[in-house]
Amino acid sequence: MGGRSLAAPAAARVTAASSSTSSEFGLTNVTAIQVGTAPGDFQHGANFAIISATANNGSFFAGNGMDITPFCLDTQMIWFRDHLRQLAQQQNSSSSSNDVLSGALVALGEIGGNDYNFAFSRGVPRDKVRAFVPAVVDKLAGAIEELIGMGARAFVVPGNLPFGCAPLYLQRFRAAGAWWDYDPTTGCLAWFNRFAEYHNQLLTARLDKLRRLHPDVTIVYADWYGATMRIFQAPGKLGFTNALLSCCGNKTVPCGRPGCPVCDDPSTYGSWDGTHPTEAVYKVIADGVLHGPYASPVPLAKTCPPT
């Protein structure tokens, strides 16, 4: 599809995976929407990620007994529409969103993890959190439909990561877990990973439906789960000697707080702060999505070859 700008209307966080993707396509300095002040600041694309973003809004969580008002996909889409109007006006008065987005690669996600994280951290039962998954996938599909209507023709949509391998959850749920909750081959929480797999199954089925409805649109599913599980299944082969540990912080002092310890070599760790992967993990993910086999229907680099 030729060289494309990178727009990330709903990324939950800025990641090294998206940075690697940008570099692969010859793009640099994808500007955060909260940093740029004018259309000229976004020559190589825009990133709408913001801390702890969720798919669903505060009303959804209130309806499920949770008093939180996070930044959500609805908010990010408002920012996206405003930004798109500014870009169209800058190009010329006759430009439309279709003109701007027809040459863009839209990276939508990873989304949904924070919806589940907020619930699990507040002690919401597993079965109730599992019932959130269709609502999360509906929000993602709705955003894709809206973006297609705006003129977008190329998407990359990541699935969720294997939550059960995150040090924070291993620490939090280890005492409550029984032996059958663990995967003996990885040491990860098996039930938590099955939850992530369920999200990814519903998401991929929905993406298949969207492809059939819009045959002129390319939608690449980025299998972040599969790429990451490679590490936990055989960490030594990829140089991860501390795959289930976090580099920054410990049980007493969280990452970012005064006095928190930081490891000497983050590239050997699976997690940076207990929940977010290290850049080394994100590089494995990016390579697998760009060149295969962790992307479908084809590797991202073949779908949108660099120019």
mmCIF file of C-alpha atoms in Angstrom:
data_model
loop_
_atom_site.group_PDB
_atom_site.id
_atom_site.type_symbol
_atom_site.label_atom_id
_atom_site.label_comp_id
_atom_site.label_asym_id
_atom_site.label_seq_id
_atom_site.Cartn_x
_atom_site.Cartn_y
_atom_site.Cartn_z
ATOM 1 C CA MET A 1 0.000 0.000 0.000
ATOM 2 C CA GLY A 2 3.024 2.228 -0.190
ATOM 3 C CA GLY A 3 4.459 4.470 2.477
ATOM 4 C CA ARG A 4 1.959 5.539 5.083
ATOM 5 C CA SER A 5 1.733 7.922 7.969
ATOM 6 C CA LEU A 6 1.003 6.300 11.317
ATOM 7 C CA ALA A 7 -2.093 7.332 13.199
ATOM 8 C CA ALA A 8 -2.883 5.724 16.531
ATOM 9 C CA PRO A 9 -6.376 6.866 17.470
ATOM 10 C CA ALA A 10 -6.766 4.651 20.469
ATOM 11 C CA ALA A 11 -3.516 3.172 21.650
ATOM 12 C CA ALA A 12 -3.620 2.444 25.338
ATOM 13 C CA ARG A 13 0.015 3.379 25.720
ATOM 14 C CA VAL A 14 3.017 4.492 23.696
ATOM 15 C CA THR A 15 5.029 1.344 23.086
ATOM 16 C CA ALA A 16 8.339 0.281 21.662
ATOM 17 C CA ALA A 17 6.343 -2.002 19.399
ATOM 18 C CA SER A 18 4.788 0.982 17.661
ATOM 19 C CA SER A 19 8.191 2.690 17.634
ATOM 20 C CA SER A 20 9.719 -0.290 15.849
ATOM 21 C CA THR A 21 6.850 -0.281 13.379
ATOM 22 C CA SER A 22 7.394 3.413 12.692
ATOM 23 C CA SER A 23 11.103 2.838 12.109
ATOM 24 C CA GLU A 24 10.376 -0.051 9.738
ATOM 25 C CA PHE A 25 8.275 2.245 7.568
ATOM 26 C CA GLY A 26 10.826 5.045 7.632
ATOM 27 C CA LEU A 27 8.747 7.156 9.989
ATOM 28 C CA THR A 28 10.207 8.979 12.968
ATOM 29 C CA ASN A 29 8.874 11.075 15.814
ATOM 30 C CA VAL A 30 5.240 10.029 15.805
ATOM 31 C CA THR A 31 4.010 12.920 17.933
ATOM 32 C CA ALA A 32 1.765 12.491 20.968
ATOM 33 C CA ILE A 33 -1.475 14.410 20.514
ATOM 34 C CA GLN A 34 -1.051 16.010 23.949
ATOM 35 C CA VAL A 35 2.378 17.365 22.931
ATOM 36 C CA GLY A 36 1.799 18.785 19.456
ATOM 37 C CA THR A 37 0.126 22.172 19.195
ATOM 38 C CA ALA A 38 -0.411 22.560 15.433
ATOM 39 C CA PRO A 39 -0.871 20.306 12.366
ATOM 40 C CA GLY A 40 2.738 20.929 11.395
ATOM 41 C CA ASP A 41 3.868 19.086 14.526
ATOM 42 C CA PHE A 42 2.485 15.815 13.151
ATOM 43 C CA GLN A 43 4.504 15.362 9.954
ATOM 44 C CA HIS A 44 5.043 11.653 10.632
ATOM 45 C CA GLY A 45 1.731 10.839 12.286
ATOM 46 C CA ALA A 46 -0.057 11.285 15.582
ATOM 47 C CA ASN A 47 -0.346 9.102 18.656
ATOM 48 C CA PHE A 48 -3.489 9.430 20.783
ATOM 49 C CA ALA A 49 -2.304 7.171 23.596
ATOM 50 C CA ILE A 50 -2.872 8.339 27.150
ATOM 51 C CA ILE A 51 -2.244 6.727 30.505
ATOM 52 C CA SER A 52 -4.662 4.013 31.664
ATOM 53 C CA ALA A 53 -7.006 4.453 28.701
ATOM 54 C CA THR A 54 -9.948 2.057 28.469
ATOM 55 C CA ALA A 55 -12.313 0.955 25.742
ATOM 56 C CA ASN A 56 -15.439 1.669 27.797
ATOM 57 C CA ASN A 57 -16.414 4.933 29.457
ATOM 58 C CA GLY A 58 -17.252 5.852 33.030
ATOM 59 C CA SER A 59 -20.948 5.096 32.581
ATOM 60 C CA PHE A 60 -20.128 1.488 31.704
ATOM 61 C CA PHE A 61 -18.032 1.063 34.824
ATOM 62 C CA ALA A 62 -20.619 2.792 37.016
ATOM 63 C CA GLY A 63 -23.197 0.322 35.719
ATOM 64 C CA ASN A 64 -20.898 -2.443 36.910
ATOM 65 C CA GLY A 65 -20.425 -0.965 40.373
ATOM 66 C CA MET A 66 -17.053 0.683 39.733
ATOM 67 C CA ASP A 67 -16.510 4.367 40.487
ATOM 68 C CA ILE A 68 -13.863 5.253 37.914
ATOM 69 C CA THR A 69 -13.796 7.877 35.162
ATOM 70 C CA PRO A 70 -10.846 6.927 32.938
ATOM 71 C CA PHE A 71 -9.764 8.359 29.640
ATOM 72 C CA CYS A 72 -11.590 6.106 27.217
ATOM 73 C CA LEU A 73 -11.883 5.291 23.538
ATOM 74 C CA ASP A 74 -14.744 7.784 23.170
ATOM 75 C CA THR A 75 -12.447 10.594 24.332
ATOM 76 C CA GLN A 76 -9.625 9.502 22.053
ATOM 77 C CA MET A 77 -11.990 9.402 19.078
ATOM 78 C CA ILE A 78 -13.092 12.983 19.842
ATOM 79 C CA TRP A 79 -9.432 14.040 19.776
ATOM 80 C CA PHE A 80 -8.951 12.076 16.574
ATOM 81 C CA ARG A 81 -11.881 13.741 14.785
ATOM 82 C CA ASP A 82 -10.709 17.202 15.851
ATOM 83 C CA HIS A 83 -7.170 16.472 14.691
ATOM 84 C CA LEU A 84 -8.420 15.145 11.372
ATOM 85 C CA ARG A 85 -10.422 18.319 10.725
ATOM 86 C CA GLN A 86 -7.342 20.430 11.402
ATOM 87 C CA LEU A 87 -5.246 18.378 8.995
ATOM 88 C CA ALA A 88 -7.872 18.601 6.267
ATOM 89 C CA GLN A 89 -8.129 22.378 6.707
ATOM 90 C CA GLN A 90 -4.368 22.733 6.565
ATOM 91 C CA GLN A 91 -4.095 20.868 3.254
ATOM 92 C CA ASN A 92 -6.753 22.919 1.496
ATOM 93 C CA SER A 93 -10.322 23.980 1.960
ATOM 94 C CA SER A 94 -11.676 21.190 -0.255
ATOM 95 C CA SER A 95 -9.884 18.338 1.565
ATOM 96 C CA SER A 96 -11.890 15.891 3.637
ATOM 97 C CA SER A 97 -11.082 13.243 6.207
ATOM 98 C CA ASN A 98 -11.170 10.670 3.398
ATOM 99 C CA ASP A 99 -8.291 12.449 1.657
ATOM 100 C CA VAL A 100 -6.207 12.458 4.832
ATOM 101 C CA LEU A 101 -6.883 8.902 6.011
ATOM 102 C CA SER A 102 -6.730 7.111 2.660
ATOM 103 C CA GLY A 103 -2.921 7.081 2.913
ATOM 104 C CA ALA A 104 -2.651 6.358 6.643
ATOM 105 C CA LEU A 105 -1.978 3.223 8.638
ATOM 106 C CA VAL A 106 -4.260 3.296 11.664
ATOM 107 C CA ALA A 107 -2.897 1.433 14.689
ATOM 108 C CA LEU A 108 -5.872 0.731 16.923
ATOM 109 C CA GLY A 109 -4.712 -0.590 20.247
ATOM 110 C CA GLU A 110 -3.765 -2.569 22.225
ATOM 111 C CA ILE A 111 -7.124 -1.848 23.898
ATOM 112 C CA GLY A 112 -9.126 -3.598 26.576
ATOM 113 C CA GLY A 113 -6.398 -4.546 29.009
ATOM 114 C CA ASN A 114 -7.095 -1.573 31.253
ATOM 115 C CA ASP A 115 -10.840 -2.327 31.346
ATOM 116 C CA TYR A 116 -9.955 -5.696 32.832
ATOM 117 C CA ASN A 117 -7.076 -4.413 34.975
ATOM 118 C CA PHE A 118 -9.294 -1.892 36.754
ATOM 119 C CA ALA A 119 -11.869 -4.577 37.488
ATOM 120 C CA PHE A 120 -9.441 -7.239 38.678
ATOM 121 C CA SER A 121 -7.580 -4.732 40.882
ATOM 122 C CA ARG A 122 -10.881 -3.922 42.609
ATOM 123 C CA GLY A 123 -11.658 -7.534 43.301
ATOM 124 C CA VAL A 124 -14.409 -7.980 40.705
ATOM 125 C CA PRO A 125 -15.017 -11.755 40.262
ATOM 126 C CA ARG A 126 -13.528 -13.455 37.213
ATOM 127 C CA ASP A 127 -16.871 -14.371 35.658
ATOM 128 C CA LYS A 128 -18.122 -10.783 35.886
ATOM 129 C CA VAL A 129 -14.956 -9.403 34.287
ATOM 130 C CA ARG A 130 -15.248 -12.024 31.542
ATOM 131 C CA ALA A 131 -18.655 -10.550 30.749
ATOM 132 C CA PHE A 132 -16.892 -7.236 29.923
ATOM 133 C CA VAL A 133 -15.124 -8.766 26.910
ATOM 134 C CA PRO A 134 -17.977 -8.541 24.354
ATOM 135 C CA ALA A 135 -18.509 -4.886 25.309
ATOM 136 C CA VAL A 136 -14.809 -4.134 24.800
ATOM 137 C CA VAL A 137 -14.800 -5.844 21.394
ATOM 138 C CA ASP A 138 -17.993 -3.977 20.424
ATOM 139 C CA LYS A 139 -16.293 -0.658 21.208
ATOM 140 C CA LEU A 140 -13.278 -1.588 19.102
ATOM 141 C CA ALA A 141 -15.427 -2.714 16.180
ATOM 142 C CA GLY A 142 -17.495 0.461 16.404
ATOM 143 C CA ALA A 143 -14.358 2.601 16.241
ATOM 144 C CA ILE A 144 -13.105 0.685 13.198
ATOM 145 C CA GLU A 145 -16.458 1.150 11.444
ATOM 146 C CA GLU A 146 -16.382 4.884 12.165
ATOM 147 C CA LEU A 147 -12.799 5.205 10.948
ATOM 148 C CA ILE A 148 -13.653 3.334 7.744
ATOM 149 C CA GLY A 149 -16.462 5.826 7.243
ATOM 150 C CA MET A 150 -13.895 8.611 7.622
ATOM 151 C CA GLY A 151 -11.792 7.103 4.836
ATOM 152 C CA ALA A 152 -9.323 4.813 6.616
ATOM 153 C CA ARG A 153 -8.299 1.819 4.496
ATOM 154 C CA ALA A 154 -5.495 0.153 6.463
ATOM 155 C CA PHE A 155 -5.528 -0.961 10.102
ATOM 156 C CA VAL A 156 -3.347 -2.911 12.462
ATOM 157 C CA VAL A 157 -5.269 -4.133 15.523
ATOM 158 C CA PRO A 158 -3.312 -5.836 18.336
ATOM 159 C CA GLY A 159 -4.769 -8.419 20.660
ATOM 160 C CA ASN A 160 -4.227 -8.467 24.415
ATOM 161 C CA LEU A 161 -1.009 -9.638 26.036
ATOM 162 C CA PRO A 162 -0.753 -12.747 28.257
ATOM 163 C CA PHE A 163 -1.799 -11.097 31.533
ATOM 164 C CA GLY A 164 -0.973 -14.247 33.474
ATOM 165 C CA CYS A 165 2.762 -13.733 32.929
ATOM 166 C CA ALA A 166 2.825 -10.177 34.337
ATOM 167 C CA PRO A 167 4.789 -10.007 37.619
ATOM 168 C CA LEU A 168 2.161 -7.799 39.265
ATOM 169 C CA TYR A 169 -0.562 -10.399 38.759
ATOM 170 C CA LEU A 170 1.723 -13.294 39.665
ATOM 171 C CA GLN A 171 2.389 -11.518 42.957
ATOM 172 C CA ARG A 172 -1.209 -10.465 43.601
ATOM 173 C CA PHE A 173 -2.913 -13.768 42.816
ATOM 174 C CA ARG A 174 -0.256 -16.307 43.789
ATOM 175 C CA ALA A 175 -1.567 -16.695 47.348
ATOM 176 C CA ALA A 176 -5.124 -17.250 46.148
ATOM 177 C CA GLY A 177 -4.251 -19.613 43.336
ATOM 178 C CA ALA A 178 -4.220 -23.378 43.523
ATOM 179 C CA TRP A 179 -1.773 -25.609 41.663
ATOM 180 C CA TRP A 180 -4.114 -25.993 38.670
ATOM 181 C CA ASP A 181 -4.083 -22.221 38.145
ATOM 182 C CA TYR A 182 -0.501 -22.327 36.902
ATOM 183 C CA ASP A 183 1.041 -23.399 33.628
ATOM 184 C CA PRO A 184 3.945 -25.666 34.662
ATOM 185 C CA THR A 185 5.805 -24.988 31.416
ATOM 186 C CA THR A 186 5.915 -21.203 31.876
ATOM 187 C CA GLY A 187 5.103 -20.415 35.514
ATOM 188 C CA CYS A 188 2.351 -18.062 34.356
ATOM 189 C CA LEU A 189 -1.198 -17.912 35.720
ATOM 190 C CA ALA A 190 -3.058 -20.224 33.371
ATOM 191 C CA TRP A 191 -6.543 -18.911 34.145
ATOM 192 C CA PHE A 192 -5.457 -15.335 33.489
ATOM 193 C CA ASN A 193 -3.950 -16.280 30.150
ATOM 194 C CA ARG A 194 -7.117 -18.143 29.200
ATOM 195 C CA PHE A 195 -8.942 -14.872 29.845
ATOM 196 C CA ALA A 196 -6.640 -13.027 27.416
ATOM 197 C CA GLU A 197 -7.124 -15.810 24.876
ATOM 198 C CA TYR A 198 -10.898 -15.404 25.166
ATOM 199 C CA HIS A 199 -10.601 -11.662 24.427
ATOM 200 C CA ASN A 200 -8.386 -12.377 21.438
ATOM 201 C CA GLN A 201 -10.742 -15.045 20.083
ATOM 202 C CA LEU A 202 -13.710 -12.676 20.176
ATOM 203 C CA LEU A 203 -11.626 -9.892 18.647
ATOM 204 C CA THR A 204 -10.297 -11.978 15.747
ATOM 205 C CA ALA A 205 -13.794 -13.283 14.965
ATOM 206 C CA ARG A 206 -15.083 -9.722 14.848
ATOM 207 C CA LEU A 207 -12.214 -8.599 12.624
ATOM 208 C CA ASP A 208 -13.034 -11.438 10.215
ATOM 209 C CA LYS A 209 -16.602 -10.162 10.023
ATOM 210 C CA LEU A 210 -15.399 -6.604 9.367
ATOM 211 C CA ARG A 211 -13.141 -7.852 6.553
ATOM 212 C CA ARG A 212 -16.110 -9.518 4.882
ATOM 213 C CA LEU A 213 -18.202 -6.357 5.240
ATOM 214 C CA HIS A 214 -15.395 -4.138 3.887
ATOM 215 C CA PRO A 215 -13.367 -6.121 1.320
ATOM 216 C CA ASP A 216 -11.592 -2.954 0.169
ATOM 217 C CA VAL A 217 -10.138 -2.386 3.645
ATOM 218 C CA THR A 218 -7.011 -4.117 4.994
ATOM 219 C CA ILE A 219 -7.235 -5.125 8.656
ATOM 220 C CA VAL A 220 -4.149 -6.836 10.093
ATOM 221 C CA TYR A 221 -4.539 -8.610 13.416
ATOM 222 C CA ALA A 222 -1.346 -8.294 15.477
ATOM 223 C CA ASP A 223 -0.944 -11.378 17.650
ATOM 224 C CA TRP A 224 0.841 -9.815 20.596
ATOM 225 C CA TYR A 225 -0.161 -12.772 22.753
ATOM 226 C CA GLY A 226 1.448 -15.391 20.539
ATOM 227 C CA ALA A 227 4.617 -13.354 20.014
ATOM 228 C CA THR A 228 5.036 -12.776 23.748
ATOM 229 C CA MET A 229 4.345 -16.380 24.749
ATOM 230 C CA ARG A 230 7.380 -17.384 22.679
ATOM 231 C CA ILE A 231 9.451 -15.677 25.342
ATOM 232 C CA PHE A 232 7.822 -17.378 28.325
ATOM 233 C CA GLN A 233 7.870 -20.800 26.682
ATOM 234 C CA ALA A 234 11.609 -20.677 25.943
ATOM 235 C CA PRO A 235 13.066 -17.547 27.594
ATOM 236 C CA GLY A 236 16.704 -18.607 27.405
ATOM 237 C CA LYS A 237 16.636 -18.937 23.619
ATOM 238 C CA LEU A 238 15.788 -15.241 23.320
ATOM 239 C CA GLY A 239 18.068 -14.023 26.105
ATOM 240 C CA PHE A 240 15.401 -13.438 28.765
ATOM 241 C CA THR A 241 16.951 -14.732 31.982
ATOM 242 C CA ASN A 242 14.367 -12.897 34.105
ATOM 243 C CA ALA A 243 11.240 -13.405 32.020
ATOM 244 C CA LEU A 244 8.761 -13.382 34.915
ATOM 245 C CA LEU A 245 10.383 -10.530 36.838
ATOM 246 C CA SER A 246 10.160 -6.745 36.579
ATOM 247 C CA CYS A 247 13.201 -4.539 36.092
ATOM 248 C CA CYS A 248 11.875 -1.474 37.910
ATOM 249 C CA GLY A 249 10.507 -1.545 41.457
ATOM 250 C CA ASN A 250 9.800 -4.412 43.835
ATOM 251 C CA LYS A 251 7.130 -5.683 46.235
ATOM 252 C CA THR A 252 7.853 -2.837 48.657
ATOM 253 C CA VAL A 253 8.556 0.167 46.421
ATOM 254 C CA PRO A 254 6.638 0.421 43.094
ATOM 255 C CA CYS A 255 8.393 1.582 39.942
ATOM 256 C CA GLY A 256 8.558 5.366 39.715
ATOM 257 C CA ARG A 257 8.454 5.974 43.463
ATOM 258 C CA PRO A 258 11.459 7.455 45.294
ATOM 259 C CA GLY A 259 13.932 4.759 46.241
ATOM 260 C CA CYS A 260 12.669 2.124 43.802
ATOM 261 C CA PRO A 261 15.393 -0.216 42.546
ATOM 262 C CA VAL A 262 16.130 -0.577 38.836
ATOM 263 C CA CYS A 263 17.885 -3.544 37.230
ATOM 264 C CA ASP A 264 21.185 -3.233 35.393
ATOM 265 C CA ASP A 265 20.066 -4.854 32.133
ATOM 266 C CA PRO A 266 16.358 -4.433 31.209
ATOM 267 C CA SER A 267 16.858 -6.477 28.029
ATOM 268 C CA THR A 268 16.930 -9.688 30.098
ATOM 269 C CA TYR A 269 13.595 -8.942 31.828
ATOM 270 C CA GLY A 270 10.068 -9.693 30.652
ATOM 271 C CA SER A 271 8.496 -6.721 32.392
ATOM 272 C CA TRP A 272 9.576 -3.158 32.995
ATOM 273 C CA ASP A 273 7.356 -2.243 35.955
ATOM 274 C CA GLY A 274 5.249 -5.313 36.694
ATOM 275 C CA THR A 275 2.573 -4.727 34.061
ATOM 276 C CA HIS A 276 4.271 -3.226 30.984
ATOM 277 C CA PRO A 277 6.722 -5.289 28.908
ATOM 278 C CA THR A 278 10.289 -4.114 28.421
ATOM 279 C CA GLU A 279 11.492 -2.684 25.134
ATOM 280 C CA ALA A 280 13.222 -6.000 24.454
ATOM 281 C CA VAL A 281 9.855 -7.778 24.642
ATOM 282 C CA TYR A 282 8.213 -5.173 22.441
ATOM 283 C CA LYS A 283 10.958 -5.689 19.862
ATOM 284 C CA VAL A 284 10.120 -9.406 19.729
ATOM 285 C CA ILE A 285 6.452 -8.483 19.293
ATOM 286 C CA ALA A 286 7.182 -5.927 16.569
ATOM 287 C CA ASP A 287 9.402 -8.323 14.612
ATOM 288 C CA GLY A 288 6.736 -11.018 14.763
ATOM 289 C CA VAL A 289 3.996 -8.678 13.574
ATOM 290 C CA LEU A 290 6.056 -7.013 10.864
ATOM 291 C CA HIS A 291 7.628 -10.132 9.372
ATOM 292 C CA GLY A 292 5.486 -12.972 10.686
ATOM 293 C CA PRO A 293 4.253 -15.289 11.875
ATOM 294 C CA TYR A 294 2.374 -13.213 14.462
ATOM 295 C CA ALA A 295 0.103 -11.258 12.126
ATOM 296 C CA SER A 296 -2.874 -12.213 10.014
ATOM 297 C CA PRO A 297 -3.909 -12.434 7.279
ATOM 298 C CA VAL A 298 -0.348 -11.442 6.278
ATOM 299 C CA PRO A 299 2.663 -9.852 8.025
ATOM 300 C CA LEU A 300 2.306 -6.109 8.341
ATOM 301 C CA ALA A 301 5.437 -5.337 6.324
ATOM 302 C CA LYS A 302 3.979 -7.200 3.325
ATOM 303 C CA THR A 303 0.663 -5.423 3.675
ATOM 304 C CA CYS A 304 2.223 -1.977 3.800
ATOM 305 C CA PRO A 305 5.703 -2.307 2.269
ATOM 306 C CA PRO A 306 8.102 0.507 3.246
ATOM 307 C CA THR A 307 9.020 3.028 0.580
#
